[in-house]
XYZ file of C-alpha atoms in Angstrom:
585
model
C 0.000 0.000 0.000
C 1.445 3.478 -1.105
C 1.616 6.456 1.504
C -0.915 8.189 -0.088
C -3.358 5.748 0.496
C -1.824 5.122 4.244
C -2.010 9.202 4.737
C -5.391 9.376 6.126
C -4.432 7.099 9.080
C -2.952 9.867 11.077
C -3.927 13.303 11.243
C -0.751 14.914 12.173
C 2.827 14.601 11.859
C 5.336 15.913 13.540
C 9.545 15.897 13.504
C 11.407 16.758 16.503
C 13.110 16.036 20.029
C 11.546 13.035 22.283
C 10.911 15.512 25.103
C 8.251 17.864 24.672
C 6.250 18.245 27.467
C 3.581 21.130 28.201
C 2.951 22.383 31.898
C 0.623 24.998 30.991
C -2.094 23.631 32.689
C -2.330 21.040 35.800
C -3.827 17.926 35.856
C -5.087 17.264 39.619
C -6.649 13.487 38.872
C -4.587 10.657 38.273
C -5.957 6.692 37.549
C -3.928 3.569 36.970
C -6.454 1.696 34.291
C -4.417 -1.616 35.205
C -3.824 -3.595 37.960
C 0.103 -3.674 36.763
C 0.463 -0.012 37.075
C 2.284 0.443 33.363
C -0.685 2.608 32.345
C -1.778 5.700 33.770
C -3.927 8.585 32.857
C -3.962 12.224 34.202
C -6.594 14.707 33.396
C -7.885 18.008 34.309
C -10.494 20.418 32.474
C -11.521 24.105 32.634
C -14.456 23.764 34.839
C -17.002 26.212 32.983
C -16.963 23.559 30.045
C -13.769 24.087 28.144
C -11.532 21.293 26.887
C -10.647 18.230 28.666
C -6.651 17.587 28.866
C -5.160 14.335 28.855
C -1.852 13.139 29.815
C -1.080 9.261 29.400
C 1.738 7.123 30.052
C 2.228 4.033 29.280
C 5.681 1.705 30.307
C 6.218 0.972 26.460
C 8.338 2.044 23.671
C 5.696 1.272 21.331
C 1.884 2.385 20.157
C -0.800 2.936 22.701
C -4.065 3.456 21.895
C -6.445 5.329 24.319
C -10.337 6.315 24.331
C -13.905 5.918 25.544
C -16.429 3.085 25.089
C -20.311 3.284 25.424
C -20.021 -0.282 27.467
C -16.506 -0.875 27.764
C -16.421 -2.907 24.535
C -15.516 -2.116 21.217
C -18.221 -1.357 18.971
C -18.764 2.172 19.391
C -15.789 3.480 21.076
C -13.945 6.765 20.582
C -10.085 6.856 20.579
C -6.815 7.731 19.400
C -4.033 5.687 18.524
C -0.008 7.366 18.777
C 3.448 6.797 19.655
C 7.007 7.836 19.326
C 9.049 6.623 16.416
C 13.350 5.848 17.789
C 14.187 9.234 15.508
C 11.561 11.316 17.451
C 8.735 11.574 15.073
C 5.470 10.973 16.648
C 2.250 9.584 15.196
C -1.352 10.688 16.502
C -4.671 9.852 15.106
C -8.044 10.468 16.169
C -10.201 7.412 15.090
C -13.527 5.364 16.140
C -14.774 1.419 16.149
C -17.874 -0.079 15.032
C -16.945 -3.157 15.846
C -13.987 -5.867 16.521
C -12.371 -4.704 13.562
C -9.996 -1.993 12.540
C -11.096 1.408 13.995
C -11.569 3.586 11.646
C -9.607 7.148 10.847
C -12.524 9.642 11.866
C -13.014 12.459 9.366
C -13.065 15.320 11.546
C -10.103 15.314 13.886
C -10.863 16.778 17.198
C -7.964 15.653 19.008
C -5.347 18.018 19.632
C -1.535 16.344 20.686
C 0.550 19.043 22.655
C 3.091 17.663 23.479
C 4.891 13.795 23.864
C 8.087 12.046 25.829
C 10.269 9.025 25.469
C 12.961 7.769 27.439
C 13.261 3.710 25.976
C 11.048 2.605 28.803
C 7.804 4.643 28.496
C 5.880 6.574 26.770
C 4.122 9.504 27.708
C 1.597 11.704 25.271
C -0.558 15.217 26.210
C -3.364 15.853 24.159
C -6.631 17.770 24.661
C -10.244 17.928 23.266
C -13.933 19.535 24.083
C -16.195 17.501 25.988
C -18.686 17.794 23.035
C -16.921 17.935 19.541
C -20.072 18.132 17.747
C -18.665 14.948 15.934
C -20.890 12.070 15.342
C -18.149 9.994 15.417
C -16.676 10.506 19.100
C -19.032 10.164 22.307
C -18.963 13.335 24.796
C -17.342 13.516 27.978
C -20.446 14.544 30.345
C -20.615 14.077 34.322
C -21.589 10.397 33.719
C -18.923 7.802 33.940
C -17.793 6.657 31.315
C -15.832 3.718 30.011
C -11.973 4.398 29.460
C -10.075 1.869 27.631
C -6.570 1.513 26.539
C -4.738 -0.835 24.369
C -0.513 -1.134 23.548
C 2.280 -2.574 22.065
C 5.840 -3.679 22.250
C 7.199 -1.858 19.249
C 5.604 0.693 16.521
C 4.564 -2.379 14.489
C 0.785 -2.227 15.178
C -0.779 -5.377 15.657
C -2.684 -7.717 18.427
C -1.990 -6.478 21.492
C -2.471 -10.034 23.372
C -3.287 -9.209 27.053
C -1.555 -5.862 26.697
C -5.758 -3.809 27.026
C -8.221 -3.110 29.739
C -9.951 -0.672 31.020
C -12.636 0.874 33.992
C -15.485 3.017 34.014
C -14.351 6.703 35.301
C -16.116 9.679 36.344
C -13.717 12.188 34.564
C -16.447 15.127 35.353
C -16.532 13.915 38.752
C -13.883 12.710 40.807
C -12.818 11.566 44.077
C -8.862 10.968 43.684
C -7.765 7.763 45.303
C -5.593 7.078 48.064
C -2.224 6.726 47.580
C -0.668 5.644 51.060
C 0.644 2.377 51.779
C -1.370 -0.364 54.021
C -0.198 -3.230 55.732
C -3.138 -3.830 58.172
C -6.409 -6.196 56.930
C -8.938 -8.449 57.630
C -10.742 -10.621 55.215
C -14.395 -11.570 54.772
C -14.318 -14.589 52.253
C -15.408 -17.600 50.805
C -13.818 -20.856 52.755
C -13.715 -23.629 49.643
C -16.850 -23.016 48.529
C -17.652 -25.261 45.510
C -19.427 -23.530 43.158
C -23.170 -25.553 41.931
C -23.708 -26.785 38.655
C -26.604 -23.511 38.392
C -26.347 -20.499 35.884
C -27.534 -18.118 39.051
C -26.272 -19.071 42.824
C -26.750 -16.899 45.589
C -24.345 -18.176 48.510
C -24.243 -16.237 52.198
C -22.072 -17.039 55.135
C -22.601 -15.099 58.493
C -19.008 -14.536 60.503
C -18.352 -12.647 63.303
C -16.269 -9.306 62.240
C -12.994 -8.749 63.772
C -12.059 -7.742 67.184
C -10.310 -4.497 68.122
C -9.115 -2.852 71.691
C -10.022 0.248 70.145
C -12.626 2.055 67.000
C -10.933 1.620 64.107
C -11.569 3.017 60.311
C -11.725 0.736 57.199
C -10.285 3.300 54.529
C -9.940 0.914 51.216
C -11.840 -2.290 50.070
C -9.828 -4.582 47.806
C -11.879 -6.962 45.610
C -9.682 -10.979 46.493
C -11.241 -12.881 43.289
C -9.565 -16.447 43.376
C -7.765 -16.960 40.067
C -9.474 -18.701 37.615
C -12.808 -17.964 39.069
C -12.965 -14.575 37.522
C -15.865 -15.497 35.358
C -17.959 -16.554 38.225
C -17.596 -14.048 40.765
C -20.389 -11.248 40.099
C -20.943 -9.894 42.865
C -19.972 -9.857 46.684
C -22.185 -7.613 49.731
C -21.364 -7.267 52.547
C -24.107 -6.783 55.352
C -24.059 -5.956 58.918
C -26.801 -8.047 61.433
C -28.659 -6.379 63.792
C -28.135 -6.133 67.543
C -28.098 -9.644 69.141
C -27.991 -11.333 65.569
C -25.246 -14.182 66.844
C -26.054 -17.106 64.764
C -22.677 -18.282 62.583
C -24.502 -20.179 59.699
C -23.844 -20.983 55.681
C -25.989 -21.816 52.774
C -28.151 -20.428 49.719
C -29.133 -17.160 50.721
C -32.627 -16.918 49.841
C -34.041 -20.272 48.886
C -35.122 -21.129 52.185
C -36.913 -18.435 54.283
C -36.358 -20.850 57.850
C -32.667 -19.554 57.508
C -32.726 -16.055 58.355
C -29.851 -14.723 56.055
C -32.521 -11.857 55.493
C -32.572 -10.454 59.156
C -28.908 -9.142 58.011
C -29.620 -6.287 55.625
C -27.554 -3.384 56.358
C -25.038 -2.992 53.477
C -21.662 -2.312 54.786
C -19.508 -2.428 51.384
C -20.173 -4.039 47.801
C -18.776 -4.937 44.845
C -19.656 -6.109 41.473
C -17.860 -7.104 38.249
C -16.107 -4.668 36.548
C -15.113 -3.245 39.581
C -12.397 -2.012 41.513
C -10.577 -1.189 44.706
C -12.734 1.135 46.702
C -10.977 4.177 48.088
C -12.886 6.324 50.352
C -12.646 10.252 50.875
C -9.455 11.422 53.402
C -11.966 12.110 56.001
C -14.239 9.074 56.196
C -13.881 5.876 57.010
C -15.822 2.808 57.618
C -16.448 1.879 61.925
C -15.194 -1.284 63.245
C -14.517 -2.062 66.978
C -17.095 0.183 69.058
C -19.814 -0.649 71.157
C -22.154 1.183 68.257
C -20.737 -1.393 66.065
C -22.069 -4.349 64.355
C -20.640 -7.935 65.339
C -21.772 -10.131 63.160
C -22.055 -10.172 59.462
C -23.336 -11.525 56.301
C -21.544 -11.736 53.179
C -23.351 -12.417 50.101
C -21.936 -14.140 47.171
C -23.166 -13.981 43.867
C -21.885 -16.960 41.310
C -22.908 -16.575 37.576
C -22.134 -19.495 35.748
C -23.875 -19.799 33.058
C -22.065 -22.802 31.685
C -22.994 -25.137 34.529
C -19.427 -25.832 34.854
C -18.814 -28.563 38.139
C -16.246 -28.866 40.723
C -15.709 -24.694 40.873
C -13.565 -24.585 43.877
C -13.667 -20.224 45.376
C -11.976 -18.627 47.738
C -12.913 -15.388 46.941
C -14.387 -12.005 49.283
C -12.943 -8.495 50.547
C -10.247 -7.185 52.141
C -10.769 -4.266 54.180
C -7.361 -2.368 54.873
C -8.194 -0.299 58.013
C -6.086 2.218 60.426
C -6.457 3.858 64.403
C -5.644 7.086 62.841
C -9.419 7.713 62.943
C -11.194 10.322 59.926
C -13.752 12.947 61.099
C -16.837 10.658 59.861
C -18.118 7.406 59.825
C -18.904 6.024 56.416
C -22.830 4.636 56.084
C -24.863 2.917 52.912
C -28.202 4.089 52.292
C -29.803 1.583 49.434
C -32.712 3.280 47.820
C -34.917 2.367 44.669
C -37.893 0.084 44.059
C -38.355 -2.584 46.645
C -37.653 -6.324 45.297
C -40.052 -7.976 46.909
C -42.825 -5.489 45.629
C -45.298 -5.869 42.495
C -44.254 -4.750 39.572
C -43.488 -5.711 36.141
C -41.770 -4.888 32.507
C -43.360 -5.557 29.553
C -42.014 -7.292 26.556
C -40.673 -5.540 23.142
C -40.312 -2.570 25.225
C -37.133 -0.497 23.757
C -37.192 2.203 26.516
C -39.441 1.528 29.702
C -38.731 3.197 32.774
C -39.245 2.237 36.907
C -39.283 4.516 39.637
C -38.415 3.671 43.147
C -38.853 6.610 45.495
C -37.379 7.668 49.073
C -38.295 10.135 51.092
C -36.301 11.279 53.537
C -39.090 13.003 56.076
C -39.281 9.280 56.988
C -36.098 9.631 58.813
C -36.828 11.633 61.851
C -39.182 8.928 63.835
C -36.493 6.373 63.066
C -32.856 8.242 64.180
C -32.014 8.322 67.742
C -29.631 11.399 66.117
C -30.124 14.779 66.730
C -28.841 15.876 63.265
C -30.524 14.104 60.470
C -28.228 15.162 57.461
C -26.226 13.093 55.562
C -23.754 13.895 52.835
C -23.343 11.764 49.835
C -20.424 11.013 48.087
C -20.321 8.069 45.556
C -22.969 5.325 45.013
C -22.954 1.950 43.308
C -25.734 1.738 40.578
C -27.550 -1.777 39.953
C -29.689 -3.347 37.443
C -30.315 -6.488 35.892
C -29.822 -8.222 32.310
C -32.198 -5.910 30.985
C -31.062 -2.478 32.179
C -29.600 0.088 30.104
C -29.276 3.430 32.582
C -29.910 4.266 35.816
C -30.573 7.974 37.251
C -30.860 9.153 41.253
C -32.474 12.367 41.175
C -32.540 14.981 44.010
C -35.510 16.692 45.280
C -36.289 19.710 47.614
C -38.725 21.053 48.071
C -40.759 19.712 45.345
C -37.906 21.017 42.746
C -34.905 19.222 41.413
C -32.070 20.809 42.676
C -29.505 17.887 40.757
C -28.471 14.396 40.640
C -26.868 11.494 43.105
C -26.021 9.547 40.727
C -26.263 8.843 36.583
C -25.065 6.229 34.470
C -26.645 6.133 30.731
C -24.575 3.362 29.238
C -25.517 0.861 32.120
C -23.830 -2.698 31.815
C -24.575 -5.363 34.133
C -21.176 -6.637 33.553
C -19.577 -3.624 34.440
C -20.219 -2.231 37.626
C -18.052 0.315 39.907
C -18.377 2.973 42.616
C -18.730 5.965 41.261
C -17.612 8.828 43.068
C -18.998 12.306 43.099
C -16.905 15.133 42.390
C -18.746 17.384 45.127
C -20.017 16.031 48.454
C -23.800 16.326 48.024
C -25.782 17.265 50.939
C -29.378 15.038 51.894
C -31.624 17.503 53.965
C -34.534 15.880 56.124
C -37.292 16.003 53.770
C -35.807 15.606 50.153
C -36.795 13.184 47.973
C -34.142 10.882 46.123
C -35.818 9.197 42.453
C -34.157 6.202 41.189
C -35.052 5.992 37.875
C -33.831 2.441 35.559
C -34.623 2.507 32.145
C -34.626 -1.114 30.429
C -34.983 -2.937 26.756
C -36.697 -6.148 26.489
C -37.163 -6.167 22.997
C -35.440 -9.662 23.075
C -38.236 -10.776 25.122
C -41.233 -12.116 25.077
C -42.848 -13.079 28.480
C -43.358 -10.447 31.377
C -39.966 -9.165 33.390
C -41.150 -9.651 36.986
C -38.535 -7.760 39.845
C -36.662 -10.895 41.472
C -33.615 -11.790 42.114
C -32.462 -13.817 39.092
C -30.501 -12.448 36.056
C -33.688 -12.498 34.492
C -35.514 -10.920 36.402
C -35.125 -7.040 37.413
C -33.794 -4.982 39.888
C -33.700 -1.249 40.389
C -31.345 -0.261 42.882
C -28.906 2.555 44.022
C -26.801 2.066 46.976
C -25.344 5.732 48.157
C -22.256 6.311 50.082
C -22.475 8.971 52.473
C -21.169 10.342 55.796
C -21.908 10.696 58.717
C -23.009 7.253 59.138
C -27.022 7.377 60.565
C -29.154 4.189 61.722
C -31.431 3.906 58.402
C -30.569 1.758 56.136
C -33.205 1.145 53.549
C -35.543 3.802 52.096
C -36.897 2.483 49.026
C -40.905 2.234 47.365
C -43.193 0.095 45.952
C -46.146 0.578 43.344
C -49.044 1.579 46.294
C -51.282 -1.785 45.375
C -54.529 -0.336 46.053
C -53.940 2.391 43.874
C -52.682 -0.366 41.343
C -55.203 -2.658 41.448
C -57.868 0.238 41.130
C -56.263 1.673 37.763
C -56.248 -2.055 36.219
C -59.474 -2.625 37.553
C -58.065 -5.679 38.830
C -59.293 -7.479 42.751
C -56.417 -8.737 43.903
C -52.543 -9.108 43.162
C -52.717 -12.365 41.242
C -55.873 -11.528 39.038
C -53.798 -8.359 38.152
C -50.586 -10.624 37.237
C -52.547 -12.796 35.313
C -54.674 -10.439 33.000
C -50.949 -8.662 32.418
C -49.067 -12.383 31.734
C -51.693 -13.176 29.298
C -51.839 -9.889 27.239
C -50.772 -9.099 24.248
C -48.451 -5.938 24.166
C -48.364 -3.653 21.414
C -46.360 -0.311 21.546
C -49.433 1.849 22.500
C -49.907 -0.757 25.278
C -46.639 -0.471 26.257
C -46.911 3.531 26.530
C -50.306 3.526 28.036
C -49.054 0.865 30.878
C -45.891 3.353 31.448
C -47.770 6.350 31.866
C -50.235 4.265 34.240
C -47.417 3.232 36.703
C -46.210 6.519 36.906
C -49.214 8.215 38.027
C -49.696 5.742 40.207
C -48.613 6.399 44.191
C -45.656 4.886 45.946
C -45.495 3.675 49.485
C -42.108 4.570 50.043
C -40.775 2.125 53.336
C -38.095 3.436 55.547
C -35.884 0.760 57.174
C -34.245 0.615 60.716
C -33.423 -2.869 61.803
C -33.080 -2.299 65.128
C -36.240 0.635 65.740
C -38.930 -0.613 62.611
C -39.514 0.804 59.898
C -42.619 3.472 58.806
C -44.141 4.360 55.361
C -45.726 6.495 53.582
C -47.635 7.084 49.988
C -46.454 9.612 47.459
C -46.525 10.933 44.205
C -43.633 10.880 41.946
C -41.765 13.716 41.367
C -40.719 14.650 37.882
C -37.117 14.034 36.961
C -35.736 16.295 34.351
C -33.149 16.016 31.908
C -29.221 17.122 32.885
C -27.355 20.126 31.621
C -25.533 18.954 28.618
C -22.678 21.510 27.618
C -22.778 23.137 24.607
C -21.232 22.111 21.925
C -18.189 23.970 20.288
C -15.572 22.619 17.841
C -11.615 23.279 18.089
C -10.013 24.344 15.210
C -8.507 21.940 12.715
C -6.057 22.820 9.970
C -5.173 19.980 7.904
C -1.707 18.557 7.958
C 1.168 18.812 5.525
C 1.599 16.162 3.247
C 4.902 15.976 3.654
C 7.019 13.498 5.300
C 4.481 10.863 5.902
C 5.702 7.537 3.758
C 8.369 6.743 6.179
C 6.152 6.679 9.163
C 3.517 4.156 7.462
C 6.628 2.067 5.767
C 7.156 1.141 9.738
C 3.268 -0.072 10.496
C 3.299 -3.213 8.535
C 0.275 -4.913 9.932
C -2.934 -4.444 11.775
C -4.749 -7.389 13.149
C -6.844 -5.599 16.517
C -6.581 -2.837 18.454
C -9.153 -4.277 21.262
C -10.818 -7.406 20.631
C -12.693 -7.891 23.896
C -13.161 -5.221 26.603
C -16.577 -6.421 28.310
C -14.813 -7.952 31.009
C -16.090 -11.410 30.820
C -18.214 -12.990 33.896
């Protein structure tokens, strides 16, 4: 292939020294995107919507590649691919995949390189670009996470990068940076052996007693412990905290047997899902162990996907929870709001789009705290759907008005699931109102999505991180069922299911039934497992839209032609950049 038809695949080209690195503007967040450390990213951005800046390094002499994914796969994603030729020249390229195949050169360049550095070892590249390029063929950098992914090679030659990819879902809008200290003191919650059943869906719970301490101590990182090998069975791990004389140590399927009473236990303490990382919390919060306030006894729940039935799984896996007596100002609690599982309610087939809302409402909170102040501040959340969900939004309410959001993730994958952290602390007032909002295809479907526990059936959940730590831990809603059964004109629960199993669904039913359940009321239940609970029936509030920046383009001059067909004579093959970034269960 000549130059001139090899030209196209970079969109500038530039001679000079190795070392040409820009400080004009700092970059305060840094991530590792592997668990090797030989990739890093820094970033920082003008905070009234200007351009994003990226600096990336990479412990390679060769090509990296570096971008954004709607899912964390490849079909869809955003990127550049660059390096640094021995002589100095540099290659950059702003480009986009529809698929496992070779990303293609994008026609508008929006990427700007400003500078790049190599020493033999690594290589480092600064480039910048507006959140919203007003190109179809890159995805916008909002206050959602959003997938980054990287790719790299040994040499300039690019081709398969083996093992050499990854990536996590980052909040780049929004950002709590992660500790960086050093910890040497842990305990463990884990699985002992546990062979893993022959089932596609296995829900496994041990209760332990938590450790022992002379004095409180803070848990100030969670590390994920997934056994190897056993990677693509480990979905999920909670842990929960038992109530107040709870003592019972005890193993088994979690919910399959309501004479065990796993379910007495439902105070999450930490989680974590697949596609997930280490959990670092905020420099002044921690999680309490060791008090007399304390729980004693907890249940960890174990979620096993194996949809292959495979026999004779042998795990080991849980948490570690790396803790410290140099104690933070606050206590770190887990309020878990949306729609309540065990309620009535249900997603029609061949739906592209249909929404659930579960509701809280925090003037529950005041006949249920022993506390004098009732505010908590929220900091990060874990977001969680099902097979079928696609995004997930926690609205904020005050006084009847939205005043912003907890939480947002519109490219929801149920095999990709983080923390996300909040770049401001967000403060919950007695009295607001917090709208989880899923939105869910089931156009693959053809029989009724009932809520449940299964893969296949739904969930709408958000669990919110907050401080300081208060004595609720549930405050979630169901469909009000006399309301319900009154707008079907249905008499009880099971008539209801059954006229709604055995219908038909159209698109105008689909709409109509949608508009139905959102006019209906909520009771909305607020949990303390030690004092009761209390509820109450609402409306739901209407959750608008977020601020989406305006769109602006950066200037683009088109490159010289010269000096290109040496740098292409060096790229001899291209088999793929990132085969497979959805993680795997």
């Amino acid at each position: 292939m000549c130059s001139q038809q090899l030209y196209p695949f970079f969109s500038t080209l530039l001679l000079g020294l190795s070392l040409r690195l820009s400080t004009a503007i700092v970059l305060p967040f840094t991530e590792y995107l592997d668990s090797a450390q030989a990739v890093s990213v820094s970033w920082g951005f003008d905070n009234n919507g200007g351009p994003i800046t990226f600096e990336l390094t990479v412990n390679t002499s060769g090509w990296i590649g570096f971008g954004f994914s709607p899912n964390g796969g490849m079909a869809g994603s955003d990127m550049i691919i660059g390096g640094i030729f021995p002589n100095g020249t540099q290659y950059f390229t702003d480009r986009h995949a529809t698929g496992n195949t070779e990303p293609l050169v994008d026609n508008k360049q929006d990427y700007t390189l400003l500078s790049w550095a190599g020493n033999g070892n690594s290589t480092t590249l600064r480039f910048k670009r507006e959140l919203q390029t007003c190109d179809s063929d890159d995805l916008p950098i909002t206050d959602s996470p959003i997938f980054v992914i990287f790719a790299y090679g040994l040499d300039d030659v690019i081709k398969f990068h083996e093992s050499r990819q990854g990536g996590k879902s980052i909040n780049l809008l929004k950002y709590t940076p992660k500790l960086q200290a050093t910890l040497d003191k842990y305990f463990d919650f884990k699985a002992e052996n546990f062979t893993v059943p022959a089932k596609a869906t296995f829900y496994y719970c041990m209760v332990l007693k938590g450790p022992s301490f002379s004095e409180k101590n803070h848990v100030i990182r969670i590390e994920p412990l997934i056994q190897a090998g056993n990677e693509d069975v480990v979905h999920h791990m909670v842990l929960y905290a038992c109530p107040v004389g709870f003592t019972t140590v005890m193993n088994g399927s979690c919910y399959s047997n309501t004479s065990v009473p796993f379910y007495k236990c439902m105070t999450v303490v930490a989680a974590w899902a697949v596609g997930g990382g280490v959990i670092n919390f905020p420099s002044n919060a921690g999680i309490s162990f060791g008090t007399s306030e304390d729980p004693v006894y907890y249940r960890l729940e174990m979620h096993y996907n194996n949809p292959t039935l495979t026999s004779g799984r042998v795990d080991n896996s849980g948490l570690r929870f790396y803790h410290t007596n140099v104690l933070r100002q606050y206590d770190i609690g887990t309020l878990q709001a949306g729609i309540r599982v065990d309620s009535f309610f249900v997603i029609p087939p061949g739906a592209s789009s249909f929404k659930a809302y579960g509701l809280c409402n925090t003037s529950g909170f005041a006949s249920l705290l022993p506390e004098s102040s009732l505010e908590i501040n929220v900091f990060g959340n874990l977001l969680h759907t099902h097979l079928a969900g696609r995004a997930v939004r926690v609205g904020h309410f005050r006084g009847g008005k939205q005043i912003g959001f907890l939480g947002e993730n519109n490219n929801y994958d149920f095999n990709l699931q983080d923390v996300n952290y909040l770049g401001d602390i967000v403060p919950v007032k007695v009295g607001d109102e917090i709208l989880v909002e899923c939105t869910y295809n089931t156009e693959n479907r053809d029989k009724l999505t009932l809520t449940g526990l299964g893969t296949t059936n739904e969930m709408c959940l958000a669990f919110l991180l907050y401080y300081p730590r208060r004595s609720i831990s549930i405050c979630q809603s169901a469909l009000n069922e006399a309301s319900l059964l009154s707008s079907l004109g249905a008499p009880n629960v099971t008539f209801a299911f059954q006229s709604l199993i055995s219908k038909i669904w159209n698109k105008t039913d689909i709409d109509d039934f949608q508009t139905l359940l959102q006019q209906t009321p909520q009771t909305v239940s607020v949990f303390n497992f030690s004092l009761g609970n209390n509820n109450q029936v609402r409306m739901l509030p209407k959750l608008q839209p977020k601020y989406v920046t305006v769109c602006r383009e950066m200037p683009y001059t088109t490159p010289p032609a010269s000096n290109v067909g040496h740098v292409f004579q060096a790229i001899t093959s291209w088999i793929l950049l990132m085969p497979l970034l959805t993680f795997s269960m």
